[in-house]
mmCIF file of C-alpha atoms in Angstrom:
data_model
loop_
_atom_site.group_PDB
_atom_site.id
_atom_site.type_symbol
_atom_site.label_atom_id
_atom_site.label_comp_id
_atom_site.label_asym_id
_atom_site.label_seq_id
_atom_site.Cartn_x
_atom_site.Cartn_y
_atom_site.Cartn_z
ATOM 1 C CA GLY A 1 14.099 11.104 0.179
ATOM 2 C CA ASP A 2 10.652 11.114 1.541
ATOM 3 C CA SER A 3 9.601 8.887 4.693
ATOM 4 C CA VAL A 4 6.816 8.228 7.171
ATOM 5 C CA THR A 5 6.751 7.798 10.473
ATOM 6 C CA GLN A 6 3.931 6.002 12.593
ATOM 7 C CA MET A 7 4.099 4.704 15.982
ATOM 8 C CA GLU A 8 4.686 0.981 16.738
ATOM 9 C CA GLY A 9 2.206 -1.506 17.022
ATOM 10 C CA PRO A 10 0.793 -3.488 18.005
ATOM 11 C CA VAL A 11 -1.632 -1.492 20.046
ATOM 12 C CA THR A 12 -4.569 -3.236 21.750
ATOM 13 C CA LEU A 13 -7.498 -1.034 22.841
ATOM 14 C CA SER A 14 -11.252 -2.024 24.765
ATOM 15 C CA GLU A 15 -14.013 -1.266 22.473
ATOM 16 C CA GLU A 16 -15.828 2.084 22.655
ATOM 17 C CA ALA A 17 -12.474 3.416 23.652
ATOM 18 C CA PHE A 18 -10.806 6.380 21.671
ATOM 19 C CA LEU A 19 -8.096 5.839 19.450
ATOM 20 C CA THR A 20 -5.281 8.128 18.161
ATOM 21 C CA ILE A 21 -2.754 6.567 16.036
ATOM 22 C CA ASN A 22 0.143 8.721 15.565
ATOM 23 C CA CYS A 23 1.911 9.805 12.350
ATOM 24 C CA THR A 24 4.557 12.148 10.949
ATOM 25 C CA TYR A 25 6.355 12.395 7.439
ATOM 26 C CA THR A 26 9.354 14.194 5.977
ATOM 27 C CA ALA A 27 8.680 15.330 2.283
ATOM 28 C CA THR A 28 10.233 17.672 -0.163
ATOM 29 C CA GLY A 29 6.934 19.171 -1.360
ATOM 30 C CA TYR A 30 3.593 19.546 -0.114
ATOM 31 C CA PRO A 31 2.627 15.701 -0.365
ATOM 32 C CA SER A 32 -0.899 14.577 -0.118
ATOM 33 C CA LEU A 33 -1.775 12.284 3.147
ATOM 34 C CA PHE A 34 -3.403 8.899 2.958
ATOM 35 C CA TRP A 35 -4.393 6.694 5.401
ATOM 36 C CA TYR A 36 -5.054 3.218 4.202
ATOM 37 C CA VAL A 37 -6.339 0.155 5.755
ATOM 38 C CA GLN A 38 -5.419 -4.067 5.787
ATOM 39 C CA TYR A 39 -7.976 -5.851 7.113
ATOM 40 C CA PRO A 40 -6.657 -9.786 7.839
ATOM 41 C CA GLY A 41 -6.513 -11.651 4.506
ATOM 42 C CA GLU A 42 -7.615 -8.130 2.107
ATOM 43 C CA GLY A 43 -5.772 -5.818 0.320
ATOM 44 C CA LEU A 44 -5.072 -2.110 1.219
ATOM 45 C CA GLN A 45 -8.361 -0.223 1.264
ATOM 46 C CA LEU A 46 -8.049 4.120 1.263
ATOM 47 C CA LEU A 47 -9.540 4.682 4.114
ATOM 48 C CA LEU A 48 -9.687 8.625 4.342
ATOM 49 C CA LYS A 49 -7.076 10.965 2.500
ATOM 50 C CA ALA A 50 -5.601 15.129 2.947
ATOM 51 C CA THR A 51 -4.360 16.783 0.028
ATOM 52 C CA LYS A 52 -3.516 20.223 1.549
ATOM 53 C CA ALA A 53 -2.374 21.576 4.733
ATOM 54 C CA ASP A 54 -5.146 21.724 7.207
ATOM 55 C CA ASP A 55 -7.768 19.603 5.148
ATOM 56 C CA LYS A 56 -9.241 17.154 7.406
ATOM 57 C CA GLY A 57 -9.984 13.828 5.877
ATOM 58 C CA SER A 58 -13.122 11.722 7.335
ATOM 59 C CA ASN A 59 -14.473 8.134 6.778
ATOM 60 C CA LYS A 60 -16.405 5.560 9.115
ATOM 61 C CA GLY A 61 -15.784 7.671 11.537
ATOM 62 C CA PHE A 62 -12.469 7.917 11.576
ATOM 63 C CA GLU A 63 -10.175 11.470 10.737
ATOM 64 C CA ALA A 64 -6.703 12.750 10.556
ATOM 65 C CA THR A 65 -6.371 16.627 10.050
ATOM 66 C CA TYR A 66 -2.925 17.408 7.458
ATOM 67 C CA ARG A 67 -1.027 20.024 9.789
ATOM 68 C CA LYS A 68 2.046 20.708 8.403
ATOM 69 C CA GLU A 69 3.089 22.927 10.928
ATOM 70 C CA THR A 70 3.922 19.722 12.680
ATOM 71 C CA THR A 71 4.241 17.539 9.573
ATOM 72 C CA SER A 72 1.892 15.237 11.284
ATOM 73 C CA PHE A 73 -1.154 13.453 9.705
ATOM 74 C CA HIS A 74 -2.735 11.619 13.135
ATOM 75 C CA LEU A 75 -5.613 9.087 12.800
ATOM 76 C CA GLU A 76 -8.347 9.418 15.469
ATOM 77 C CA LYS A 77 -11.547 7.631 16.031
ATOM 78 C CA GLY A 78 -14.126 8.394 19.279
ATOM 79 C CA SER A 79 -15.356 4.847 19.698
ATOM 80 C CA VAL A 80 -13.957 2.056 18.472
ATOM 81 C CA GLN A 81 -15.163 -1.198 17.663
ATOM 82 C CA VAL A 82 -13.841 -4.555 17.264
ATOM 83 C CA SER A 83 -14.180 -4.834 13.913
ATOM 84 C CA ASP A 84 -12.083 -1.876 13.568
ATOM 85 C CA SER A 85 -9.059 -4.707 14.319
ATOM 86 C CA ALA A 86 -6.930 -3.948 11.236
ATOM 87 C CA VAL A 87 -3.277 -2.967 10.239
ATOM 88 C CA TYR A 88 -3.542 1.325 9.609
ATOM 89 C CA PHE A 89 -1.104 2.263 7.097
ATOM 90 C CA CYS A 90 0.221 6.121 7.061
ATOM 91 C CA ALA A 91 1.090 7.148 3.759
ATOM 92 C CA LEU A 92 2.368 9.924 1.360
ATOM 93 C CA SER A 93 2.649 11.157 -2.210
ATOM 94 C CA ASP A 94 4.300 14.026 -3.830
ATOM 95 C CA SER A 95 2.378 13.713 -6.684
ATOM 96 C CA GLY A 96 -1.340 13.317 -6.141
ATOM 97 C CA GLY A 97 -1.217 9.615 -4.805
ATOM 98 C CA GLY A 98 -0.563 9.211 -8.418
ATOM 99 C CA ALA A 99 2.258 9.248 -10.765
ATOM 100 C CA ASP A 100 4.924 7.389 -8.825
ATOM 101 C CA GLY A 101 3.032 5.929 -6.456
ATOM 102 C CA LEU A 102 2.646 5.679 -2.777
ATOM 103 C CA THR A 103 5.380 6.334 0.610
ATOM 104 C CA PHE A 104 3.569 4.355 3.358
ATOM 105 C CA GLY A 105 5.207 3.796 7.218
ATOM 106 C CA LYS A 106 5.548 0.533 8.853
ATOM 107 C CA GLY A 107 1.773 0.097 9.593
ATOM 108 C CA THR A 108 0.006 0.375 13.380
ATOM 109 C CA HIS A 109 -1.839 -3.201 13.917
ATOM 110 C CA LEU A 110 -4.525 -2.630 15.787
ATOM 111 C CA ILE A 111 -6.493 -4.591 17.907
ATOM 112 C CA ILE A 112 -10.007 -4.122 19.510
ATOM 113 C CA GLN A 113 -11.036 -6.304 22.426
ATOM 114 C CA PRO A 114 -14.749 -6.758 23.357
ATOM 115 C CA GLY B 1 -14.465 1.255 -6.328
ATOM 116 C CA ALA B 2 -12.191 0.260 -8.405
ATOM 117 C CA VAL B 3 -11.601 -3.581 -8.297
ATOM 118 C CA VAL B 4 -7.958 -4.799 -7.969
ATOM 119 C CA SER B 5 -6.987 -8.681 -8.483
ATOM 120 C CA GLN B 6 -4.003 -10.338 -7.831
ATOM 121 C CA HIS B 7 -3.532 -13.718 -8.639
ATOM 122 C CA PRO B 8 -2.271 -16.462 -6.706
ATOM 123 C CA SER B 9 -3.006 -15.494 -3.739
ATOM 124 C CA ARG B 10 -0.175 -17.731 -2.105
ATOM 125 C CA VAL B 11 2.320 -19.783 -4.114
ATOM 126 C CA ILE B 12 5.273 -21.801 -2.637
ATOM 127 C CA CYS B 13 8.207 -22.557 -5.070
ATOM 128 C CA LYS B 14 11.499 -24.610 -4.965
ATOM 129 C CA SER B 15 14.729 -22.969 -4.571
ATOM 130 C CA GLY B 16 15.483 -21.820 -8.887
ATOM 131 C CA THR B 17 12.461 -22.194 -10.210
ATOM 132 C CA SER B 18 10.375 -18.488 -11.438
ATOM 133 C CA VAL B 19 7.529 -17.885 -10.160
ATOM 134 C CA LYS B 20 4.598 -15.366 -12.029
ATOM 135 C CA ILE B 21 2.277 -12.805 -10.039
ATOM 136 C CA GLU B 22 -0.826 -11.463 -11.969
ATOM 137 C CA CYS B 23 -2.643 -8.079 -11.445
ATOM 138 C CA ARG B 24 -5.671 -7.329 -12.979
ATOM 139 C CA SER B 25 -7.661 -4.029 -12.766
ATOM 140 C CA LEU B 26 -11.080 -5.806 -13.110
ATOM 141 C CA ASP B 27 -13.484 -2.548 -13.780
ATOM 142 C CA PHE B 28 -10.496 0.070 -14.911
ATOM 143 C CA GLN B 29 -8.554 0.864 -17.183
ATOM 144 C CA ALA B 30 -5.015 1.276 -15.566
ATOM 145 C CA THR B 31 -1.907 2.808 -17.643
ATOM 146 C CA THR B 32 0.200 2.671 -14.274
ATOM 147 C CA MET B 33 0.244 -0.112 -12.200
ATOM 148 C CA PHE B 34 2.578 -0.330 -8.954
ATOM 149 C CA TRP B 35 4.505 -2.868 -7.704
ATOM 150 C CA TYR B 36 5.292 -3.412 -3.762
ATOM 151 C CA ARG B 37 6.711 -5.375 -1.715
ATOM 152 C CA GLN B 38 5.675 -6.398 2.559
ATOM 153 C CA PHE B 39 8.385 -7.837 4.509
ATOM 154 C CA PRO B 40 7.155 -9.225 8.153
ATOM 155 C CA LYS B 41 6.303 -6.144 10.956
ATOM 156 C CA GLN B 42 7.619 -3.651 8.009
ATOM 157 C CA SER B 43 5.863 -1.143 5.664
ATOM 158 C CA LEU B 44 5.740 -1.697 1.899
ATOM 159 C CA MET B 45 8.097 -0.658 -0.526
ATOM 160 C CA LEU B 46 7.701 0.183 -4.397
ATOM 161 C CA MET B 47 9.885 -1.972 -6.091
ATOM 162 C CA ALA B 48 8.876 -0.853 -9.339
ATOM 163 C CA THR B 49 6.321 1.085 -12.020
ATOM 164 C CA SER B 50 4.188 -0.603 -14.421
ATOM 165 C CA ASN B 51 3.588 1.231 -17.327
ATOM 166 C CA GLU B 52 1.487 -0.250 -20.128
ATOM 167 C CA GLY B 53 3.306 -0.707 -23.259
ATOM 168 C CA SER B 54 6.636 0.593 -21.699
ATOM 169 C CA LYS B 55 9.074 -0.479 -19.596
ATOM 170 C CA ALA B 56 8.514 -1.015 -16.239
ATOM 171 C CA THR B 57 11.204 1.654 -13.994
ATOM 172 C CA TYR B 58 12.806 0.018 -11.060
ATOM 173 C CA GLU B 59 13.632 1.692 -7.904
ATOM 174 C CA GLN B 60 16.850 1.873 -6.786
ATOM 175 C CA GLY B 61 17.990 -1.643 -5.210
ATOM 176 C CA VAL B 62 15.661 -3.439 -7.326
ATOM 177 C CA GLU B 63 17.396 -5.654 -9.599
ATOM 178 C CA LYS B 64 15.006 -5.925 -13.401
ATOM 179 C CA ASP B 65 16.804 -9.065 -14.708
ATOM 180 C CA LYS B 66 15.205 -10.730 -11.495
ATOM 181 C CA PHE B 67 12.054 -9.303 -11.316
ATOM 182 C CA LEU B 68 9.964 -8.927 -14.863
ATOM 183 C CA ILE B 69 7.960 -6.922 -15.007
ATOM 184 C CA ASN B 70 5.368 -7.003 -18.245
ATOM 185 C CA HIS B 71 2.611 -4.492 -18.813
ATOM 186 C CA ALA B 72 0.714 -5.528 -21.856
ATOM 187 C CA SER B 73 -2.221 -4.726 -22.286
ATOM 188 C CA LEU B 74 -4.475 -2.405 -20.287
ATOM 189 C CA THR B 75 -5.626 -4.766 -17.465
ATOM 190 C CA LEU B 76 -2.846 -6.774 -16.741
ATOM 191 C CA SER B 77 0.473 -6.601 -15.434
ATOM 192 C CA THR B 78 2.760 -9.516 -14.796
ATOM 193 C CA LEU B 79 5.215 -9.899 -12.027
ATOM 194 C CA THR B 80 7.711 -13.064 -12.546
ATOM 195 C CA VAL B 81 10.242 -13.556 -9.738
ATOM 196 C CA THR B 82 13.026 -15.504 -11.842
ATOM 197 C CA SER B 83 15.520 -17.875 -10.239
ATOM 198 C CA ALA B 84 13.417 -17.296 -6.741
ATOM 199 C CA HIS B 85 15.755 -18.296 -3.703
ATOM 200 C CA PRO B 86 14.305 -18.270 -0.047
ATOM 201 C CA GLU B 87 15.111 -14.435 0.526
ATOM 202 C CA ASP B 88 12.507 -13.268 -2.076
ATOM 203 C CA SER B 89 10.089 -14.539 -0.271
ATOM 204 C CA SER B 90 7.901 -11.995 0.532
ATOM 205 C CA PHE B 91 4.106 -10.500 0.450
ATOM 206 C CA TYR B 92 4.002 -8.509 -3.162
ATOM 207 C CA ILE B 93 1.154 -6.272 -3.773
ATOM 208 C CA CYS B 94 0.467 -4.708 -6.925
ATOM 209 C CA SER B 95 -1.761 -1.463 -7.150
ATOM 210 C CA ALA B 96 -3.129 0.274 -10.179
ATOM 211 C CA ARG B 97 -4.003 3.946 -10.909
ATOM 212 C CA VAL B 98 -7.077 4.803 -12.963
ATOM 213 C CA GLY B 99 -6.010 5.970 -15.604
ATOM 214 C CA GLY B 100 -6.780 8.485 -18.865
ATOM 215 C CA SER B 101 -9.292 10.885 -18.163
ATOM 216 C CA TYR B 102 -10.786 9.116 -15.064
ATOM 217 C CA ASN B 103 -7.157 9.449 -12.787
ATOM 218 C CA THR B 104 -8.161 11.000 -9.367
ATOM 219 C CA GLY B 105 -4.552 9.979 -8.335
ATOM 220 C CA GLU B 106 -5.926 7.371 -6.076
ATOM 221 C CA LEU B 107 -4.736 4.151 -5.804
ATOM 222 C CA PHE B 108 -6.162 0.641 -5.837
ATOM 223 C CA PHE B 109 -4.351 -2.333 -4.302
ATOM 224 C CA GLY B 110 -4.672 -6.061 -4.727
ATOM 225 C CA GLU B 111 -5.143 -8.218 -2.214
ATOM 226 C CA GLY B 112 -1.618 -9.296 -2.206
ATOM 227 C CA SER B 113 0.490 -12.722 -3.114
ATOM 228 C CA ARG B 114 2.401 -14.253 -0.430
ATOM 229 C CA LEU B 115 5.819 -16.123 -2.067
ATOM 230 C CA THR B 116 7.130 -18.953 0.229
ATOM 231 C CA VAL B 117 10.743 -20.491 -1.744
ATOM 232 C CA LEU B 118 11.694 -23.780 -0.039
#
């Protein structure tokens, strides 16, 4: 079945550091890929997505590129801020994120120190 | 964006009692809602898919008689944990997909409900 593997946390960085959170997946078809963010006390929010190979999703300074050859969708940001502290989930869907829900990774807790 | 609201956000109950969690889409109609369960330091695990006006579809290993799901309207799905036990303590999260002609395939998530069974 489908699965998503992302790096274990917590990841602790200083403000303005470069961020990479690795995500790899296994899927039977050509899935859509997502990054969700969960701020403390809040529900998950879609951060960015990519629906086909070589697509790049971007939002709020975060980027991730759909790499079919390496089955990866790593999240990057050039300069993190304290407000980026949250839990980040990589996810995939075999049906565009709609018909059958999402398969999530375990989440990576990101802590940004001033 | 679309808003999904869950209630209650936290609930504590005694073992053997039943607890109902509501999931509402506030500004859109959701023909399909999903219920997830999240254990500490674990990912969200899909429990079931709730379709308006029909029976829910449960994932393998999820007891349908224990986790009753009702999707009676296009804006409300409920999850009832029956005869709760301490091992049912978890964080339950719902999500809703925009339905009808506005289906973008994107899911919108509620804030989650933390259940503690004593």
